[in-house]
Tab-separated table of C-alpha atoms in Angstrom:
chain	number	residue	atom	x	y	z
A	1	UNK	CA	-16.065	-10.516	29.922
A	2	UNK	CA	-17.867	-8.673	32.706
A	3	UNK	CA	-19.855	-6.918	30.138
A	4	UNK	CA	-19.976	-6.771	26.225
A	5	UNK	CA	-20.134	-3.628	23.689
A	6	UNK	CA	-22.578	-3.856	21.470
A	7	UNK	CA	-21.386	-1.573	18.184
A	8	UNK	CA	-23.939	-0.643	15.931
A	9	UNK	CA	-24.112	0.831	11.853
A	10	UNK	CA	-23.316	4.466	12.481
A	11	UNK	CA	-26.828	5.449	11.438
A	12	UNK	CA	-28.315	2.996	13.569
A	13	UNK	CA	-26.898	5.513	16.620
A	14	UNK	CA	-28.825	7.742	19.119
A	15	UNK	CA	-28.444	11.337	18.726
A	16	UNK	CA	-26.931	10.750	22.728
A	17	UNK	CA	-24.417	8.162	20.874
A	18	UNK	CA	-23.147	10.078	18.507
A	19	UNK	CA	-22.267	13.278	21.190
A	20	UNK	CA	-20.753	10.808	23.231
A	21	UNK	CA	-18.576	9.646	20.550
A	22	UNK	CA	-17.976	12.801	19.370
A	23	UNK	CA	-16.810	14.588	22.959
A	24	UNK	CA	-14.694	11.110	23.480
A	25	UNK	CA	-12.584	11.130	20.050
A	26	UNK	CA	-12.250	14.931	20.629
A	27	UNK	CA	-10.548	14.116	23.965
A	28	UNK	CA	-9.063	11.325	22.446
A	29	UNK	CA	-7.229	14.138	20.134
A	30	UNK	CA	-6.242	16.273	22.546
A	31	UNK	CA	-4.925	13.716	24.805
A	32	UNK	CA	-2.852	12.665	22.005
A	33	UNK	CA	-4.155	9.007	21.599
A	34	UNK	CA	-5.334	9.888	17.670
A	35	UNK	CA	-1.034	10.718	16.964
A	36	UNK	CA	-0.330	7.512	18.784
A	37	UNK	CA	-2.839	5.011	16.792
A	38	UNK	CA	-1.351	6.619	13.309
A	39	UNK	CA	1.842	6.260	14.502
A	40	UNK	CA	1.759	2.230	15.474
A	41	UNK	CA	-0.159	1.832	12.465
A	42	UNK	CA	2.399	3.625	10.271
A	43	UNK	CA	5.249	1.630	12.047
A	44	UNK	CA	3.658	-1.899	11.762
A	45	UNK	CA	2.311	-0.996	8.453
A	46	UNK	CA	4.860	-3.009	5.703
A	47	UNK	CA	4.892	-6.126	8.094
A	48	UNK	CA	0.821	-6.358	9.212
A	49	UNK	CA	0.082	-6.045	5.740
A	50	UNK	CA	-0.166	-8.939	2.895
A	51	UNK	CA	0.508	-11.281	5.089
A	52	UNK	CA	-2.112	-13.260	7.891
A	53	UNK	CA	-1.547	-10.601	10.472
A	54	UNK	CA	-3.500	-8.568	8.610
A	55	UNK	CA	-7.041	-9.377	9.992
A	56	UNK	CA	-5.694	-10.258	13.458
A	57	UNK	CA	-3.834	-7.207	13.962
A	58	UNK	CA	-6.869	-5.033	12.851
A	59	UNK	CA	-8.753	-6.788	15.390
A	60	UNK	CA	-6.713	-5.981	18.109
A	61	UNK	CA	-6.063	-2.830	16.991
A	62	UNK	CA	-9.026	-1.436	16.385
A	63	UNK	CA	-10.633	-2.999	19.968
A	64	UNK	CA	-7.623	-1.304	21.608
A	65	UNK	CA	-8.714	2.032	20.182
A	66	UNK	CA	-12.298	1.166	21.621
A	67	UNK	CA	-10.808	0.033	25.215
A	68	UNK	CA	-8.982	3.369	25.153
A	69	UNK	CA	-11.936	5.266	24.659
A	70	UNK	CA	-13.682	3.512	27.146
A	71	UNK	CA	-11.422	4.621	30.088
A	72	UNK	CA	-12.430	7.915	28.801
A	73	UNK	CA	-16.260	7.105	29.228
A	74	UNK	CA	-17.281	3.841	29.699
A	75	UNK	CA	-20.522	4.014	27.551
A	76	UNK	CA	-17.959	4.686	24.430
A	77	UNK	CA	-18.938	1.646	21.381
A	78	UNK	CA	-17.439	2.196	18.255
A	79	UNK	CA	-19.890	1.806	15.627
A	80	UNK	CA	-19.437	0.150	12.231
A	81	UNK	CA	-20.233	2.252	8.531
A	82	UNK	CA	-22.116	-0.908	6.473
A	83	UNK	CA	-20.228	0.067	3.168
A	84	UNK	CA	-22.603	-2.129	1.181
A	85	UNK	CA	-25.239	0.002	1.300
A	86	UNK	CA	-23.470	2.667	-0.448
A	87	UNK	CA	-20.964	0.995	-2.784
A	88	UNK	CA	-22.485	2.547	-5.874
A	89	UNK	CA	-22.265	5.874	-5.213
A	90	UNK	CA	-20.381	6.074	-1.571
A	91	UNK	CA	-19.759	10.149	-1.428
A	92	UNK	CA	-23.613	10.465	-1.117
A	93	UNK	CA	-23.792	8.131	1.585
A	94	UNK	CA	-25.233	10.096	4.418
A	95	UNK	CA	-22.330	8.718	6.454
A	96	UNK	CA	-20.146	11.118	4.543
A	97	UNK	CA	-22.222	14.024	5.931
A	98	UNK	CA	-22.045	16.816	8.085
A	99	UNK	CA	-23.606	15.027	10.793
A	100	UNK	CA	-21.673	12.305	10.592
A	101	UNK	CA	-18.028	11.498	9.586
A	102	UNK	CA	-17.929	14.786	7.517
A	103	UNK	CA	-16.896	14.387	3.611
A	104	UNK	CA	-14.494	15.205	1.176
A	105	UNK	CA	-11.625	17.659	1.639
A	106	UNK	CA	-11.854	21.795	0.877
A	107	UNK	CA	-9.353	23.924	-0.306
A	108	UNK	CA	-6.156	23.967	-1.624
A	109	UNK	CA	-4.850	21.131	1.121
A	110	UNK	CA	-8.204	19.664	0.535
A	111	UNK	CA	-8.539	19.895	3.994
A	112	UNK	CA	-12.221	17.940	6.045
A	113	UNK	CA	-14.146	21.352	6.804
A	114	UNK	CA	-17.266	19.661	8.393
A	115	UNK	CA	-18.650	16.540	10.396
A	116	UNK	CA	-17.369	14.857	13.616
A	117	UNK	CA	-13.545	15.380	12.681
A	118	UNK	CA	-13.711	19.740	10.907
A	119	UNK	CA	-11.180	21.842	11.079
A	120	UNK	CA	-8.843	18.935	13.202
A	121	UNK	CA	-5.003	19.565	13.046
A	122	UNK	CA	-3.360	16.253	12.672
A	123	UNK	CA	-0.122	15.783	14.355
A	124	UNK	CA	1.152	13.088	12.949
A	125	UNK	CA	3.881	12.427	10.691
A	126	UNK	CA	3.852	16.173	10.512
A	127	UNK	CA	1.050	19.309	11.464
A	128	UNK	CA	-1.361	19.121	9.347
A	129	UNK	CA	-5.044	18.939	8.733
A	130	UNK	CA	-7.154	15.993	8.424
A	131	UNK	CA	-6.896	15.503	5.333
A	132	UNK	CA	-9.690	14.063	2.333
A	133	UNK	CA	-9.542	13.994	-1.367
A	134	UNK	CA	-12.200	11.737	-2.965
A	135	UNK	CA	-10.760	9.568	-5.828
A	136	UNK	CA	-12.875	10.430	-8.317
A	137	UNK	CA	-13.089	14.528	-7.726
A	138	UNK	CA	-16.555	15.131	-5.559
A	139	UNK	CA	-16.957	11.475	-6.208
A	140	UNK	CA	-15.758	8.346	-5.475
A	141	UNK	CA	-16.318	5.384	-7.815
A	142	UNK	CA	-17.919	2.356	-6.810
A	143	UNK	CA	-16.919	-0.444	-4.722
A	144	UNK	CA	-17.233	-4.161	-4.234
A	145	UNK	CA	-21.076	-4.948	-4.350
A	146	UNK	CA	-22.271	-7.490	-1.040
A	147	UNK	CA	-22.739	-10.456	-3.754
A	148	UNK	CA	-19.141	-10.161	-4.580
A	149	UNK	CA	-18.199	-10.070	-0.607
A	150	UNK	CA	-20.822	-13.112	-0.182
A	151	UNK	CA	-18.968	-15.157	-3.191
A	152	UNK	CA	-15.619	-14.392	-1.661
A	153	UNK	CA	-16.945	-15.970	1.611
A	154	UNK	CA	-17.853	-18.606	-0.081
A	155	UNK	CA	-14.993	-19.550	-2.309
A	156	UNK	CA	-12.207	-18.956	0.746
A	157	UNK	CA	-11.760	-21.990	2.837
A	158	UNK	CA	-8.030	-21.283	4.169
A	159	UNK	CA	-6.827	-17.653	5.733
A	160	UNK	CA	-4.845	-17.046	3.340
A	161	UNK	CA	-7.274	-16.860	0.615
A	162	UNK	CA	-9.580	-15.259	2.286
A	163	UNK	CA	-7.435	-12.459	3.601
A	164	UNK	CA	-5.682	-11.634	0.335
A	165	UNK	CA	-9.010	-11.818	-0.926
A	166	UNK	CA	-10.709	-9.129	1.384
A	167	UNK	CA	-7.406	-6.793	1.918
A	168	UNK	CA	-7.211	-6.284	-1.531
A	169	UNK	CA	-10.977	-5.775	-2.263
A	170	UNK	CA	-13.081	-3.575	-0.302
A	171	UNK	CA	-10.393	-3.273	2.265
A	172	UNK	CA	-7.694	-1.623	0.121
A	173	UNK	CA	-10.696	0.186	-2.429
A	174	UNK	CA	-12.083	2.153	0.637
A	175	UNK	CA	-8.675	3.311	1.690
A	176	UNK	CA	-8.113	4.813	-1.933
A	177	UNK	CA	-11.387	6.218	-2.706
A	178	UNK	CA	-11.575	8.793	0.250
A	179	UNK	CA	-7.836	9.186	-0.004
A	180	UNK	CA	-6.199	11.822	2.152
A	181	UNK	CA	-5.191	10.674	4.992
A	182	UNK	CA	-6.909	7.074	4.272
A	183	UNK	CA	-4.388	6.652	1.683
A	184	UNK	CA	-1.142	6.675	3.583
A	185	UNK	CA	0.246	4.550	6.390
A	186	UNK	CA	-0.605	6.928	8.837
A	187	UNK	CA	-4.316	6.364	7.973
A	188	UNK	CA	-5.595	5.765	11.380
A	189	UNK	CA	-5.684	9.435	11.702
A	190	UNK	CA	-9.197	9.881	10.392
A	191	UNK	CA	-11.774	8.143	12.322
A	192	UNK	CA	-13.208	6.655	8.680
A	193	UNK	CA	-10.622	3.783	9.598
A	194	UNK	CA	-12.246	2.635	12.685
A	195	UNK	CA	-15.507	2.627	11.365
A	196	UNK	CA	-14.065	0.940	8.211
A	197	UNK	CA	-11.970	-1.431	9.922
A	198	UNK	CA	-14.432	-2.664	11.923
A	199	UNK	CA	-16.985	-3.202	9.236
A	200	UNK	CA	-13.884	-5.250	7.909
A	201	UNK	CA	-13.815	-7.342	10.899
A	202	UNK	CA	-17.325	-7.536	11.004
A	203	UNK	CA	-17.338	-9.998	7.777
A	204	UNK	CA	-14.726	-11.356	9.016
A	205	UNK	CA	-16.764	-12.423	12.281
A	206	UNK	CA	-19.392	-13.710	9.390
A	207	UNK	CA	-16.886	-15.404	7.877
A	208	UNK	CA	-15.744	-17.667	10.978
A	209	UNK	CA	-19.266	-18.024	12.194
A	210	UNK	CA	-19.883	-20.193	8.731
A	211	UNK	CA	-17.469	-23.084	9.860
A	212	UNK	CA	-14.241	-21.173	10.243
A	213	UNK	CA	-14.001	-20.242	13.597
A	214	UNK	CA	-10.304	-20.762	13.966
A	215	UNK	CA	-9.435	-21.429	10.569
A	216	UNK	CA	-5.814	-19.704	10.763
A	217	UNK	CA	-3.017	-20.045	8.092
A	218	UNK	CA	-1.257	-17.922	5.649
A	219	UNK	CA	2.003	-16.575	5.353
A	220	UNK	CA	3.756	-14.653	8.432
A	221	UNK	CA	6.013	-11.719	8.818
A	222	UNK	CA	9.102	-10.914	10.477
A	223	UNK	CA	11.317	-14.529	9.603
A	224	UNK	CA	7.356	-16.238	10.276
A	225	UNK	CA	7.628	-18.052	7.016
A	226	UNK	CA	3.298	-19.696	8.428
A	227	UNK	CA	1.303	-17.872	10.645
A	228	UNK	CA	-0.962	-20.613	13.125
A	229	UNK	CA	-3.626	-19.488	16.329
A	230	UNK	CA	-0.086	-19.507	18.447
A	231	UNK	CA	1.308	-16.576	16.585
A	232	UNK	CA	2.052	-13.554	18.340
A	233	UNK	CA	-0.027	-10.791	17.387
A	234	UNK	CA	2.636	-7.800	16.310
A	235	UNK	CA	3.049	-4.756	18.780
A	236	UNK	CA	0.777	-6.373	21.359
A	237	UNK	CA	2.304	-9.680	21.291
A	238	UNK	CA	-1.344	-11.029	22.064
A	239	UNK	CA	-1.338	-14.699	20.134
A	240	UNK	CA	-3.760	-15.073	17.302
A	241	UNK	CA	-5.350	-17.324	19.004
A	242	UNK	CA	-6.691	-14.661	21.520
A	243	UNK	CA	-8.499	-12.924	19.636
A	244	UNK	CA	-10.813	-15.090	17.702
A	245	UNK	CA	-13.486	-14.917	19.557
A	246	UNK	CA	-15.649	-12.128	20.336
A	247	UNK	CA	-16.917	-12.007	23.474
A	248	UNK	CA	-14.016	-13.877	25.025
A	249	UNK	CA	-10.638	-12.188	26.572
A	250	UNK	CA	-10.091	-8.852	25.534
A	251	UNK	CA	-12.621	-9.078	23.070
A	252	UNK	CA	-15.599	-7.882	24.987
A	253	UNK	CA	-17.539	-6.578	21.801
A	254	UNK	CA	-20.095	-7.908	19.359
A	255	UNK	CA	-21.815	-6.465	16.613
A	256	UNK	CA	-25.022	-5.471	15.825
A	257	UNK	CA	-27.438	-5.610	12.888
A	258	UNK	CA	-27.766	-2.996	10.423
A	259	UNK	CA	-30.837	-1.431	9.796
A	260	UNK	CA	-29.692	-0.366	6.577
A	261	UNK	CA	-29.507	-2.817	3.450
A	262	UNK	CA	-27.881	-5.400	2.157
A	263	UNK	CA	-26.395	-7.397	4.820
A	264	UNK	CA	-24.208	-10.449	4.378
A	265	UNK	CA	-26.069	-12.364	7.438
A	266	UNK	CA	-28.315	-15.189	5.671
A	267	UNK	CA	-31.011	-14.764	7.950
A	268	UNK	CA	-31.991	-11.314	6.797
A	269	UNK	CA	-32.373	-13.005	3.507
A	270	UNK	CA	-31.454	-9.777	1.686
A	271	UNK	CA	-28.649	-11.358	-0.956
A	272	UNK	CA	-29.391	-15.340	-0.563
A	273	UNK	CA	-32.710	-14.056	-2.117
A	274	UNK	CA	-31.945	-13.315	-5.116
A	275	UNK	CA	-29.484	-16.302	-6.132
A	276	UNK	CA	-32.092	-18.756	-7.059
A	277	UNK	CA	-32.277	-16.736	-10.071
A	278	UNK	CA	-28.873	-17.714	-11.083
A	279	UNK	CA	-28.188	-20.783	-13.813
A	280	UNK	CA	-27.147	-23.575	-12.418
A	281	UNK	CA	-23.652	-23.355	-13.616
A	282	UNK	CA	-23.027	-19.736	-12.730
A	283	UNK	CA	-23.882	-20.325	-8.888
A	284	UNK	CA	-21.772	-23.082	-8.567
A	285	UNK	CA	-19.020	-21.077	-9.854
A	286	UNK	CA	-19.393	-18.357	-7.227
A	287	UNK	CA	-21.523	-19.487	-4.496
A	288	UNK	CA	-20.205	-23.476	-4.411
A	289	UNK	CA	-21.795	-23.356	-0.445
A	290	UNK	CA	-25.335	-22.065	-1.749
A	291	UNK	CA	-24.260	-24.831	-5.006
A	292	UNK	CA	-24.170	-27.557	-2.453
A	293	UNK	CA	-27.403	-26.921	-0.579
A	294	UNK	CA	-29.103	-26.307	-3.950
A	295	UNK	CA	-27.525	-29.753	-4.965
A	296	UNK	CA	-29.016	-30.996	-1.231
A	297	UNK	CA	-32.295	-29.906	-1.763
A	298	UNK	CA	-32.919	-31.651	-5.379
A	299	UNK	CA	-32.862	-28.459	-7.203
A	300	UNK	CA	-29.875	-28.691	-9.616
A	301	UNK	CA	-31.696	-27.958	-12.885
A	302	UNK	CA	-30.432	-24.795	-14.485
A	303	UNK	CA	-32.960	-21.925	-13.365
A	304	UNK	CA	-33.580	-20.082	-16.716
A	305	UNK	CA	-31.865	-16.448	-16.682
A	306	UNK	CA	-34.503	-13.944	-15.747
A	307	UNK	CA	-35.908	-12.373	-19.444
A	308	UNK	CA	-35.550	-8.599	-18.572
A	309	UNK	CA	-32.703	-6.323	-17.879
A	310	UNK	CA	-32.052	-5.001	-14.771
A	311	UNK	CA	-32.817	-1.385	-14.462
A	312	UNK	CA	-29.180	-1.239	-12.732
A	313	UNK	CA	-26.892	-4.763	-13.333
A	314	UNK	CA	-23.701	-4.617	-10.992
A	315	UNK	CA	-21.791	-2.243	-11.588
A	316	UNK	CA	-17.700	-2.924	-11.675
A	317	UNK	CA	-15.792	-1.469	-8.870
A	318	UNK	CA	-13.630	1.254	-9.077
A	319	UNK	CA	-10.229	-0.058	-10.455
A	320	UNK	CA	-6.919	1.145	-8.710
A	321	UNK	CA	-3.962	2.523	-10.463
A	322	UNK	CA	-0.344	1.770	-10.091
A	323	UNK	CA	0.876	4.977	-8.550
A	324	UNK	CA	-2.246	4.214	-5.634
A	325	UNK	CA	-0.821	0.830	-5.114
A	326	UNK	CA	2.825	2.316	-4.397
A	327	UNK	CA	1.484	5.030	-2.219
A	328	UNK	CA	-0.663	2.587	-0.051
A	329	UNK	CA	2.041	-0.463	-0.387
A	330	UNK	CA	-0.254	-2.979	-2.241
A	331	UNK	CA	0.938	-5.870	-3.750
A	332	UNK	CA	0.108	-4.960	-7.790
A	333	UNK	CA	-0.184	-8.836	-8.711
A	334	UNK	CA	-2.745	-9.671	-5.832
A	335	UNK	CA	-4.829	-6.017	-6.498
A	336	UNK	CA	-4.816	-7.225	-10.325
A	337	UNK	CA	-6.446	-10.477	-9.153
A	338	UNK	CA	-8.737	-9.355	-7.729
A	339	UNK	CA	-9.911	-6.618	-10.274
A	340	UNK	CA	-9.562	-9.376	-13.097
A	341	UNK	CA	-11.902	-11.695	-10.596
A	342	UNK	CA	-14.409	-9.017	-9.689
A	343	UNK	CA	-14.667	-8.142	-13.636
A	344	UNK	CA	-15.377	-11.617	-14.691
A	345	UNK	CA	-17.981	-11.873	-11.468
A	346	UNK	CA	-19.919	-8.814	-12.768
A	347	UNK	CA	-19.532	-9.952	-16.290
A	348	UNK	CA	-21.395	-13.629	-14.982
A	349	UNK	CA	-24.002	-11.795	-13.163
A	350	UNK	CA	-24.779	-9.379	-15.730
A	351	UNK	CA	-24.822	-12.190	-18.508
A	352	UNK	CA	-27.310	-14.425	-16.562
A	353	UNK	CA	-29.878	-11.372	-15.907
A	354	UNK	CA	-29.499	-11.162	-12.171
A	355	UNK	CA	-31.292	-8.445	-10.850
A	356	UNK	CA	-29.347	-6.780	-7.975
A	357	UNK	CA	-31.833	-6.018	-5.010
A	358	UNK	CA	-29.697	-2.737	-3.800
């Protein structure tokens, strides 16, 4: 890579940032690119999903979104929205704001009247506007919690686990609280998905950097009964391999910190913090990696619950319902395992009196 973009938390942007996002996407529009992106995705959509393309594709997708802008103006890096900090209540996250991504849909055809995307007229499937229409009326229920995201991190050793795990998480629970256009196949319409999607790949990044760096597997697509690193990549027939590292190829991005809390990076030390309140037994269930170096470092006795109650335990995420599952193409069985898994993690977490920093 000659040079690498550096993409940032959308609030960790310059006012001079933002407008130059803004004026790009808006050219973006009216050059037609925003039709094209929710077109491929809406093609590729039953065969990039449920399966191990899933995080590959997204990769390459999303970057190729970010390369287009940047033959619009060069100094174009697509940020990242840090969902974490805002998975309790996420329609007051400033991100949903005027001066940001805009928030939930007005009127009749509940239609996105404000922020970087008001008043846009969609072109794709059909002429209409950008459409929002939060899950939960003005609201949107919560989401998966950071601690949940770190246990899934460490519980996955293959793809496959850790990509059915994610997708139907906080992947598939953003796309169905903002709804609208987030909620179809055609979802790459609002700009939410790029900022989304990239927050996606972001763990994902995490994820390899922790002894998985090309840890590849799963089940394929398209007669691909197993996916491996010499896979072709669907639509841009890129091989998985190509894309899994940043910095490298194509992939001329990396990401930064956010300034906003929790993040899953240990060396912030938001959520590894507050583990070594956890019994003995209950960390080992869902944090076997931070298990094992407790288990290195001679300190395996059970640490004793902490005596009060937390002024706000974990909350459960929001749980999705079957007709959400058909309209978004979700596998019901893998979405239930997850919201069975999540349930019993928050039930654990609750039990042993961990106090949730955020």
């Amino acid at each position: 890579c000659e040079s690498i973009t550096t993409r940032k938390e959308v609030r960790d942007l310059s006012s001079s940032e933002w407008r130059t996002i803004k004026d790009t996407i808006e050219k973006m529009q009216d050059l037609g690119w925003f039709r094209f992106y929710a077109s491929i995705h809406e093609v590729y959509f039953p065969v990039v999903h449920g399966v191990s393309q899933f995080l590959p594709f997204h990769r390459r997708f999303v970057r190729y979104f970010e390369m287009t802008a940047q033959r619009i103006n060069p100094d174009f890096a697509l940020p990242y929205w840090n969902e974490f900090a805002d998975y309790r209540n996420p329609a007051d996250s400033s991100v949903l704001s005027d001066r940001l991504l805009g928030g939930n849909g007005q009127g009749p055809n509940k239609c996105v009247m404000d922020g970087v995307q008001a008043n846009w007229t969609m072109t794709y499937p059909n002429e209409h506007c950008l459409q929002r229409n939060y899950s939960d009326g003005d609201s949107i229920k919560p989401w998966y919690s950071a601690e949940f995201i770190q246990s899934i991190m460490q519980r996955s050793d293959t793809m496959a686990d850790f990509r059915d795990r994610m997708e139907n998480s906080q992947h598939g629970l953003a796309h169905l609280g903002v709804r609208g256009d987030m909620s179809t196949k055609h979802s790459a319409n609002d700009f939410l998905f790029m900022l989304h999607h990239a927050f996606i790949d972001r763990i994902w990044s995490i994820w390899q950097d922790d002894g998985h760096r090309t840890t590849f597997d799963g089940p394929g697509s398209m007669g691909e009964e197993e996916m491996t690193l010499d896979s072709k990549i669907l639509f841009f027939q890129d091989t998985v391999e190509d894309v899994m590292y940043l910095g490298r190829g194509q992939m001329c991005y990396e990401y930064d910190e956010p300034s906003s809390e929790p993040d899953l990076l240990s060396k912030r030390d938001n959520i590894n913090s507050g583990l070594s309140s956890l019994p003995h037994d209950v960390l080992c269930k869902w944090y076997p990696k931070s298990c094992d170096q407790a288990t290195s470092d001679n300190t395996t006795e059970s640490t004793a619950p902490i005596a009060h109650i937390a002024l706000e335990q974990l909350p459960l995420p929001a749980e999705i319902s079957q007709e959400a599952m058909e309209m978004h193409g979700f596998d019901p069985a893998a979405v239930q395992r997850m919201a069975d898994e999540a349930r019993k993690f928050v039930e654990d977490m609750n039990a042993a009196g961990f106090v949730p920093k955020y």
